[in-house]
Amino acid sequence: MKTFRISVAQTIDVTLDESKFDDAFMSEFRRGFFPFHDLQEHAEHIAQLHARGVIEADSVSGDFIEGYGPSKDMGIKAVVRATDIEFEAEVA
């Protein structure tokens, strides 16, 4: 058997309806999930969930996202713009 170490990086555009992320939502999200205090932290979280295939947050899926609800209801959209794949090494 051979093992290869491959690096995969994705560039993802995340759109959020900022009006949905009001003080009440942010406070409740911090109590139950992660200590996020701004939209950028939410965008980063959603991007990594989308990149790992945990969620589909494109414009048609409307997936339920833990902590957010249906993506369409929260104005959440994530689109992969680029994927870069790089061979790093053959591992013994």
PDB file of N, CA, C and O in Angstrom, residues 13-77:
ATOM      1  N   ASP A  13     -17.071  31.613  -1.023  1.00  0.00           N
ATOM      2  CA  ASP A  13     -17.789  32.858  -0.762  1.00  0.00           C
ATOM      3  C   ASP A  13     -18.979  32.521   0.133  1.00  0.00           C
ATOM      4  O   ASP A  13     -19.781  31.653  -0.206  1.00  0.00           O
ATOM      5  N   VAL A  14     -19.064  33.189   1.273  1.00  0.00           N
ATOM      6  CA  VAL A  14     -20.170  32.982   2.213  1.00  0.00           C
ATOM      7  C   VAL A  14     -20.976  34.274   2.291  1.00  0.00           C
ATOM      8  O   VAL A  14     -20.428  35.346   2.547  1.00  0.00           O
ATOM      9  N   THR A  15     -22.273  34.159   2.048  1.00  0.00           N
ATOM     10  CA  THR A  15     -23.192  35.288   2.146  1.00  0.00           C
ATOM     11  C   THR A  15     -24.096  35.061   3.354  1.00  0.00           C
ATOM     12  O   THR A  15     -24.618  33.966   3.533  1.00  0.00           O
ATOM     13  N   LEU A  16     -24.243  36.097   4.167  1.00  0.00           N
ATOM     14  CA  LEU A  16     -25.098  36.033   5.359  1.00  0.00           C
ATOM     15  C   LEU A  16     -26.044  37.227   5.349  1.00  0.00           C
ATOM     16  O   LEU A  16     -25.639  38.337   5.005  1.00  0.00           O
ATOM     17  N   ASP A  17     -27.289  37.000   5.745  1.00  0.00           N
ATOM     18  CA  ASP A  17     -28.230  38.101   5.926  1.00  0.00           C
ATOM     19  C   ASP A  17     -27.970  38.674   7.318  1.00  0.00           C
ATOM     20  O   ASP A  17     -28.413  38.116   8.325  1.00  0.00           O
ATOM     21  N   GLU A  18     -27.215  39.758   7.355  1.00  0.00           N
ATOM     22  CA  GLU A  18     -26.783  40.300   8.648  1.00  0.00           C
ATOM     23  C   GLU A  18     -27.943  40.687   9.557  1.00  0.00           C
ATOM     24  O   GLU A  18     -27.788  40.705  10.780  1.00  0.00           O
ATOM     25  N   SER A  19     -29.111  40.963   9.005  1.00  0.00           N
ATOM     26  CA  SER A  19     -30.253  41.319   9.847  1.00  0.00           C
ATOM     27  C   SER A  19     -30.721  40.133  10.694  1.00  0.00           C
ATOM     28  O   SER A  19     -31.355  40.327  11.732  1.00  0.00           O
ATOM     29  N   LYS A  20     -30.403  38.916  10.280  1.00  0.00           N
ATOM     30  CA  LYS A  20     -30.786  37.712  11.033  1.00  0.00           C
ATOM     31  C   LYS A  20     -29.868  37.473  12.227  1.00  0.00           C
ATOM     32  O   LYS A  20     -30.208  36.746  13.150  1.00  0.00           O
ATOM     33  N   PHE A  21     -28.678  38.086  12.196  1.00  0.00           N
ATOM     34  CA  PHE A  21     -27.680  37.878  13.234  1.00  0.00           C
ATOM     35  C   PHE A  21     -27.722  39.026  14.236  1.00  0.00           C
ATOM     36  O   PHE A  21     -26.715  39.659  14.521  1.00  0.00           O
ATOM     37  N   ASP A  22     -28.916  39.250  14.783  1.00  0.00           N
ATOM     38  CA  ASP A  22     -29.092  40.339  15.738  1.00  0.00           C
ATOM     39  C   ASP A  22     -28.546  39.939  17.109  1.00  0.00           C
ATOM     40  O   ASP A  22     -28.055  38.822  17.303  1.00  0.00           O
ATOM     41  N   ASP A  23     -28.627  40.857  18.068  1.00  0.00           N
ATOM     42  CA  ASP A  23     -28.073  40.612  19.406  1.00  0.00           C
ATOM     43  C   ASP A  23     -28.681  39.375  20.066  1.00  0.00           C
ATOM     44  O   ASP A  23     -27.976  38.598  20.705  1.00  0.00           O
ATOM     45  N   ALA A  24     -29.993  39.198  19.909  1.00  0.00           N
ATOM     46  CA  ALA A  24     -30.661  38.046  20.531  1.00  0.00           C
ATOM     47  C   ALA A  24     -30.139  36.733  19.936  1.00  0.00           C
ATOM     48  O   ALA A  24     -29.846  35.786  20.672  1.00  0.00           O
ATOM     49  N   PHE A  25     -30.022  36.672  18.612  1.00  0.00           N
ATOM     50  CA  PHE A  25     -29.505  35.462  17.971  1.00  0.00           C
ATOM     51  C   PHE A  25     -28.074  35.188  18.421  1.00  0.00           C
ATOM     52  O   PHE A  25     -27.717  34.060  18.765  1.00  0.00           O
ATOM     53  N   MET A  26     -27.228  36.227  18.380  1.00  0.00           N
ATOM     54  CA  MET A  26     -25.814  36.054  18.734  1.00  0.00           C
ATOM     55  C   MET A  26     -25.670  35.554  20.171  1.00  0.00           C
ATOM     56  O   MET A  26     -24.886  34.643  20.438  1.00  0.00           O
ATOM     57  N   SER A  27     -26.438  36.104  21.080  1.00  0.00           N
ATOM     58  CA  SER A  27     -26.377  35.695  22.484  1.00  0.00           C
ATOM     59  C   SER A  27     -26.804  34.236  22.643  1.00  0.00           C
ATOM     60  O   SER A  27     -26.139  33.458  23.338  1.00  0.00           O
ATOM     61  N   GLU A  28     -27.892  33.866  21.999  1.00  0.00           N
ATOM     62  CA  GLU A  28     -28.381  32.488  22.085  1.00  0.00           C
ATOM     63  C   GLU A  28     -27.387  31.512  21.448  1.00  0.00           C
ATOM     64  O   GLU A  28     -27.140  30.433  21.985  1.00  0.00           O
ATOM     65  N   PHE A  29     -26.795  31.893  20.339  1.00  0.00           N
ATOM     66  CA  PHE A  29     -25.809  31.037  19.664  1.00  0.00           C
ATOM     67  C   PHE A  29     -24.595  30.815  20.579  1.00  0.00           C
ATOM     68  O   PHE A  29     -24.098  29.699  20.691  1.00  0.00           O
ATOM     69  N   ARG A  30     -24.135  31.868  21.236  1.00  0.00           N
ATOM     70  CA  ARG A  30     -22.987  31.738  22.154  1.00  0.00           C
ATOM     71  C   ARG A  30     -23.308  30.801  23.315  1.00  0.00           C
ATOM     72  O   ARG A  30     -22.455  30.037  23.748  1.00  0.00           O
ATOM     73  N   ARG A  31     -24.540  30.865  23.820  1.00  0.00           N
ATOM     74  CA  ARG A  31     -24.919  29.997  24.940  1.00  0.00           C
ATOM     75  C   ARG A  31     -24.933  28.523  24.543  1.00  0.00           C
ATOM     76  O   ARG A  31     -24.582  27.666  25.337  1.00  0.00           O
ATOM     77  N   GLY A  32     -25.347  28.232  23.315  1.00  0.00           N
ATOM     78  CA  GLY A  32     -25.515  26.838  22.928  1.00  0.00           C
ATOM     79  C   GLY A  32     -24.446  26.247  22.031  1.00  0.00           C
ATOM     80  O   GLY A  32     -24.361  25.024  21.912  1.00  0.00           O
ATOM     81  N   PHE A  33     -23.622  27.096  21.413  1.00  0.00           N
ATOM     82  CA  PHE A  33     -22.700  26.562  20.412  1.00  0.00           C
ATOM     83  C   PHE A  33     -21.273  27.071  20.589  1.00  0.00           C
ATOM     84  O   PHE A  33     -20.465  26.436  21.242  1.00  0.00           O
ATOM     85  N   PHE A  34     -20.955  28.204  20.006  1.00  0.00           N
ATOM     86  CA  PHE A  34     -19.583  28.717  20.024  1.00  0.00           C
ATOM     87  C   PHE A  34     -19.584  30.177  20.447  1.00  0.00           C
ATOM     88  O   PHE A  34     -20.555  30.899  20.202  1.00  0.00           O
ATOM     89  N   PRO A  35     -18.481  30.645  21.021  1.00  0.00           N
ATOM     90  CA  PRO A  35     -18.420  32.032  21.499  1.00  0.00           C
ATOM     91  C   PRO A  35     -18.121  33.034  20.376  1.00  0.00           C
ATOM     92  O   PRO A  35     -17.153  33.786  20.432  1.00  0.00           O
ATOM     93  N   PHE A  36     -18.960  33.045  19.346  1.00  0.00           N
ATOM     94  CA  PHE A  36     -18.777  33.962  18.227  1.00  0.00           C
ATOM     95  C   PHE A  36     -19.378  35.320  18.571  1.00  0.00           C
ATOM     96  O   PHE A  36     -20.480  35.400  19.109  1.00  0.00           O
ATOM     97  N   HIS A  37     -18.649  36.370  18.208  1.00  0.00           N
ATOM     98  CA  HIS A  37     -19.110  37.725  18.509  1.00  0.00           C
ATOM     99  C   HIS A  37     -19.321  38.585  17.265  1.00  0.00           C
ATOM    100  O   HIS A  37     -19.794  39.710  17.375  1.00  0.00           O
ATOM    101  N   ASP A  38     -18.953  38.061  16.074  1.00  0.00           N
ATOM    102  CA  ASP A  38     -19.165  38.861  14.877  1.00  0.00           C
ATOM    103  C   ASP A  38     -19.474  37.973  13.673  1.00  0.00           C
ATOM    104  O   ASP A  38     -19.337  36.750  13.722  1.00  0.00           O
ATOM    105  N   LEU A  39     -19.908  38.611  12.597  1.00  0.00           N
ATOM    106  CA  LEU A  39     -20.312  37.892  11.388  1.00  0.00           C
ATOM    107  C   LEU A  39     -19.158  37.124  10.758  1.00  0.00           C
ATOM    108  O   LEU A  39     -19.365  36.057  10.186  1.00  0.00           O
ATOM    109  N   GLN A  40     -17.953  37.659  10.846  1.00  0.00           N
ATOM    110  CA  GLN A  40     -16.810  36.977  10.243  1.00  0.00           C
ATOM    111  C   GLN A  40     -16.620  35.594  10.852  1.00  0.00           C
ATOM    112  O   GLN A  40     -16.355  34.622  10.138  1.00  0.00           O
ATOM    113  N   GLU A  41     -16.776  35.474  12.166  1.00  0.00           N
ATOM    114  CA  GLU A  41     -16.633  34.164  12.812  1.00  0.00           C
ATOM    115  C   GLU A  41     -17.697  33.193  12.309  1.00  0.00           C
ATOM    116  O   GLU A  41     -17.409  32.011  12.076  1.00  0.00           O
ATOM    117  N   HIS A  42     -18.912  33.668  12.126  1.00  0.00           N
ATOM    118  CA  HIS A  42     -19.972  32.816  11.585  1.00  0.00           C
ATOM    119  C   HIS A  42     -19.651  32.418  10.149  1.00  0.00           C
ATOM    120  O   HIS A  42     -19.821  31.259   9.766  1.00  0.00           O
ATOM    121  N   ALA A  43     -19.176  33.365   9.350  1.00  0.00           N
ATOM    122  CA  ALA A  43     -18.825  33.070   7.959  1.00  0.00           C
ATOM    123  C   ALA A  43     -17.719  32.021   7.892  1.00  0.00           C
ATOM    124  O   ALA A  43     -17.779  31.089   7.082  1.00  0.00           O
ATOM    125  N   GLU A  44     -16.716  32.135   8.740  1.00  0.00           N
ATOM    126  CA  GLU A  44     -15.618  31.153   8.770  1.00  0.00           C
ATOM    127  C   GLU A  44     -16.141  29.771   9.148  1.00  0.00           C
ATOM    128  O   GLU A  44     -15.756  28.760   8.552  1.00  0.00           O
ATOM    129  N   HIS A  45     -17.016  29.733  10.135  1.00  0.00           N
ATOM    130  CA  HIS A  45     -17.586  28.458  10.594  1.00  0.00           C
ATOM    131  C   HIS A  45     -18.402  27.802   9.474  1.00  0.00           C
ATOM    132  O   HIS A  45     -18.247  26.605   9.194  1.00  0.00           O
ATOM    133  N   ILE A  46     -19.234  28.577   8.829  1.00  0.00           N
ATOM    134  CA  ILE A  46     -20.067  28.050   7.750  1.00  0.00           C
ATOM    135  C   ILE A  46     -19.200  27.597   6.580  1.00  0.00           C
ATOM    136  O   ILE A  46     -19.450  26.544   5.978  1.00  0.00           O
ATOM    137  N   ALA A  47     -18.161  28.351   6.264  1.00  0.00           N
ATOM    138  CA  ALA A  47     -17.261  27.976   5.165  1.00  0.00           C
ATOM    139  C   ALA A  47     -16.601  26.635   5.428  1.00  0.00           C
ATOM    140  O   ALA A  47     -16.537  25.774   4.535  1.00  0.00           O
ATOM    141  N   GLN A  48     -16.122  26.417   6.653  1.00  0.00           N
ATOM    142  CA  GLN A  48     -15.451  25.145   6.918  1.00  0.00           C
ATOM    143  C   GLN A  48     -16.439  23.989   6.940  1.00  0.00           C
ATOM    144  O   GLN A  48     -16.122  22.890   6.500  1.00  0.00           O
ATOM    145  N   LEU A  49     -17.665  24.217   7.401  1.00  0.00           N
ATOM    146  CA  LEU A  49     -18.686  23.162   7.345  1.00  0.00           C
ATOM    147  C   LEU A  49     -19.006  22.805   5.896  1.00  0.00           C
ATOM    148  O   LEU A  49     -19.119  21.629   5.536  1.00  0.00           O
ATOM    149  N   HIS A  50     -19.118  23.819   5.056  1.00  0.00           N
ATOM    150  CA  HIS A  50     -19.408  23.608   3.638  1.00  0.00           C
ATOM    151  C   HIS A  50     -18.233  22.900   2.955  1.00  0.00           C
ATOM    152  O   HIS A  50     -18.437  21.958   2.191  1.00  0.00           O
ATOM    153  N   ALA A  51     -17.020  23.334   3.238  1.00  0.00           N
ATOM    154  CA  ALA A  51     -15.828  22.745   2.623  1.00  0.00           C
ATOM    155  C   ALA A  51     -15.683  21.271   2.986  1.00  0.00           C
ATOM    156  O   ALA A  51     -15.269  20.460   2.154  1.00  0.00           O
ATOM    157  N   ARG A  52     -16.047  20.916   4.204  1.00  0.00           N
ATOM    158  CA  ARG A  52     -15.932  19.515   4.651  1.00  0.00           C
ATOM    159  C   ARG A  52     -17.126  18.668   4.241  1.00  0.00           C
ATOM    160  O   ARG A  52     -17.173  17.478   4.498  1.00  0.00           O
ATOM    161  N   GLY A  53     -18.118  19.283   3.593  1.00  0.00           N
ATOM    162  CA  GLY A  53     -19.282  18.539   3.141  1.00  0.00           C
ATOM    163  C   GLY A  53     -20.285  18.241   4.239  1.00  0.00           C
ATOM    164  O   GLY A  53     -21.194  17.434   4.056  1.00  0.00           O
ATOM    165  N   VAL A  54     -20.148  18.917   5.375  1.00  0.00           N
ATOM    166  CA  VAL A  54     -21.090  18.731   6.483  1.00  0.00           C
ATOM    167  C   VAL A  54     -22.436  19.355   6.131  1.00  0.00           C
ATOM    168  O   VAL A  54     -23.484  18.836   6.509  1.00  0.00           O
ATOM    169  N   ILE A  55     -22.393  20.473   5.411  1.00  0.00           N
ATOM    170  CA  ILE A  55     -23.616  21.156   4.975  1.00  0.00           C
ATOM    171  C   ILE A  55     -23.524  21.461   3.482  1.00  0.00           C
ATOM    172  O   ILE A  55     -22.433  21.533   2.919  1.00  0.00           O
ATOM    173  N   GLU A  56     -24.676  21.647   2.889  1.00  0.00           N
ATOM    174  CA  GLU A  56     -24.795  22.185   1.535  1.00  0.00           C
ATOM    175  C   GLU A  56     -25.553  23.492   1.689  1.00  0.00           C
ATOM    176  O   GLU A  56     -26.740  23.487   1.982  1.00  0.00           O
ATOM    177  N   ALA A  57     -24.867  24.581   1.542  1.00  0.00           N
ATOM    178  CA  ALA A  57     -25.512  25.883   1.746  1.00  0.00           C
ATOM    179  C   ALA A  57     -25.557  26.671   0.442  1.00  0.00           C
ATOM    180  O   ALA A  57     -25.341  27.876   0.425  1.00  0.00           O
ATOM    181  N   ASP A  58     -25.839  25.971  -0.648  1.00  0.00           N
ATOM    182  CA  ASP A  58     -25.974  26.687  -1.912  1.00  0.00           C
ATOM    183  C   ASP A  58     -27.362  27.314  -1.984  1.00  0.00           C
ATOM    184  O   ASP A  58     -28.152  27.212  -1.056  1.00  0.00           O
ATOM    185  N   SER A  59     -27.652  27.952  -3.079  1.00  0.00           N
ATOM    186  CA  SER A  59     -28.909  28.707  -3.156  1.00  0.00           C
ATOM    187  C   SER A  59     -30.144  27.828  -3.304  1.00  0.00           C
ATOM    188  O   SER A  59     -31.253  28.303  -3.119  1.00  0.00           O
ATOM    189  N   VAL A  60     -29.986  26.553  -3.615  1.00  0.00           N
ATOM    190  CA  VAL A  60     -31.153  25.702  -3.827  1.00  0.00           C
ATOM    191  C   VAL A  60     -31.403  24.688  -2.716  1.00  0.00           C
ATOM    192  O   VAL A  60     -32.515  24.212  -2.554  1.00  0.00           O
ATOM    193  N   SER A  61     -30.392  24.338  -1.942  1.00  0.00           N
ATOM    194  CA  SER A  61     -30.550  23.244  -0.980  1.00  0.00           C
ATOM    195  C   SER A  61     -31.410  23.604   0.225  1.00  0.00           C
ATOM    196  O   SER A  61     -32.265  22.840   0.628  1.00  0.00           O
ATOM    197  N   GLY A  62     -31.163  24.767   0.821  1.00  0.00           N
ATOM    198  CA  GLY A  62     -31.903  25.150   2.019  1.00  0.00           C
ATOM    199  C   GLY A  62     -31.658  24.233   3.196  1.00  0.00           C
ATOM    200  O   GLY A  62     -32.494  24.097   4.076  1.00  0.00           O
ATOM    201  N   ASP A  63     -30.490  23.575   3.228  1.00  0.00           N
ATOM    202  CA  ASP A  63     -30.153  22.635   4.294  1.00  0.00           C
ATOM    203  C   ASP A  63     -30.364  23.232   5.683  1.00  0.00           C
ATOM    204  O   ASP A  63     -30.139  24.420   5.902  1.00  0.00           O
ATOM    205  N   PHE A  64     -30.751  22.369   6.624  1.00  0.00           N
ATOM    206  CA  PHE A  64     -30.803  22.742   8.032  1.00  0.00           C
ATOM    207  C   PHE A  64     -29.372  22.744   8.542  1.00  0.00           C
ATOM    208  O   PHE A  64     -28.634  21.786   8.350  1.00  0.00           O
ATOM    209  N   ILE A  65     -28.971  23.837   9.185  1.00  0.00           N
ATOM    210  CA  ILE A  65     -27.628  23.948   9.746  1.00  0.00           C
ATOM    211  C   ILE A  65     -27.768  24.074  11.254  1.00  0.00           C
ATOM    212  O   ILE A  65     -28.429  24.997  11.749  1.00  0.00           O
ATOM    213  N   GLU A  66     -27.165  23.149  11.958  1.00  0.00           N
ATOM    214  CA  GLU A  66     -27.214  23.139  13.424  1.00  0.00           C
ATOM    215  C   GLU A  66     -26.820  24.514  13.967  1.00  0.00           C
ATOM    216  O   GLU A  66     -25.767  25.051  13.630  1.00  0.00           O
ATOM    217  N   GLY A  67     -27.671  25.089  14.787  1.00  0.00           N
ATOM    218  CA  GLY A  67     -27.420  26.395  15.389  1.00  0.00           C
ATOM    219  C   GLY A  67     -27.997  27.557  14.603  1.00  0.00           C
ATOM    220  O   GLY A  67     -28.117  28.657  15.128  1.00  0.00           O
ATOM    221  N   TYR A  68     -28.323  27.310  13.327  1.00  0.00           N
ATOM    222  CA  TYR A  68     -28.824  28.372  12.462  1.00  0.00           C
ATOM    223  C   TYR A  68     -30.235  28.102  11.946  1.00  0.00           C
ATOM    224  O   TYR A  68     -30.982  29.029  11.675  1.00  0.00           O
ATOM    225  N   GLY A  69     -30.569  26.839  11.755  1.00  0.00           N
ATOM    226  CA  GLY A  69     -31.844  26.487  11.148  1.00  0.00           C
ATOM    227  C   GLY A  69     -31.669  26.336   9.650  1.00  0.00           C
ATOM    228  O   GLY A  69     -30.554  26.208   9.153  1.00  0.00           O
ATOM    229  N   PRO A  70     -32.774  26.377   8.884  1.00  0.00           N
ATOM    230  CA  PRO A  70     -32.666  26.259   7.428  1.00  0.00           C
ATOM    231  C   PRO A  70     -31.833  27.414   6.852  1.00  0.00           C
ATOM    232  O   PRO A  70     -32.060  28.580   7.187  1.00  0.00           O
ATOM    233  N   SER A  71     -30.888  27.077   5.997  1.00  0.00           N
ATOM    234  CA  SER A  71     -29.975  28.095   5.461  1.00  0.00           C
ATOM    235  C   SER A  71     -30.723  29.219   4.748  1.00  0.00           C
ATOM    236  O   SER A  71     -30.360  30.391   4.876  1.00  0.00           O
ATOM    237  N   LYS A  72     -31.786  28.870   4.034  1.00  0.00           N
ATOM    238  CA  LYS A  72     -32.551  29.907   3.321  1.00  0.00           C
ATOM    239  C   LYS A  72     -33.186  30.897   4.294  1.00  0.00           C
ATOM    240  O   LYS A  72     -33.238  32.095   4.021  1.00  0.00           O
ATOM    241  N   ASP A  73     -33.679  30.415   5.436  1.00  0.00           N
ATOM    242  CA  ASP A  73     -34.323  31.284   6.424  1.00  0.00           C
ATOM    243  C   ASP A  73     -33.338  32.274   7.037  1.00  0.00           C
ATOM    244  O   ASP A  73     -33.732  33.359   7.458  1.00  0.00           O
ATOM    245  N   MET A  74     -32.065  31.894   7.122  1.00  0.00           N
ATOM    246  CA  MET A  74     -31.041  32.764   7.705  1.00  0.00           C
ATOM    247  C   MET A  74     -30.294  33.557   6.640  1.00  0.00           C
ATOM    248  O   MET A  74     -29.385  34.314   6.963  1.00  0.00           O
ATOM    249  N   GLY A  75     -30.646  33.369   5.389  1.00  0.00           N
ATOM    250  CA  GLY A  75     -29.942  34.082   4.322  1.00  0.00           C
ATOM    251  C   GLY A  75     -28.515  33.624   4.173  1.00  0.00           C
ATOM    252  O   GLY A  75     -27.627  34.408   3.824  1.00  0.00           O
ATOM    253  N   ILE A  76     -28.273  32.336   4.468  1.00  0.00           N
ATOM    254  CA  ILE A  76     -26.924  31.778   4.400  1.00  0.00           C
ATOM    255  C   ILE A  76     -26.725  31.095   3.047  1.00  0.00           C
ATOM    256  O   ILE A  76     -27.540  30.289   2.628  1.00  0.00           O
ATOM    257  N   LYS A  77     -25.625  31.456   2.416  1.00  0.00           N
ATOM    258  CA  LYS A  77     -25.266  30.839   1.142  1.00  0.00           C
ATOM    259  C   LYS A  77     -23.751  30.672   1.109  1.00  0.00           C
ATOM    260  O   LYS A  77     -23.013  31.577   1.509  1.00  0.00           O
TER     261      LYS A  77
END
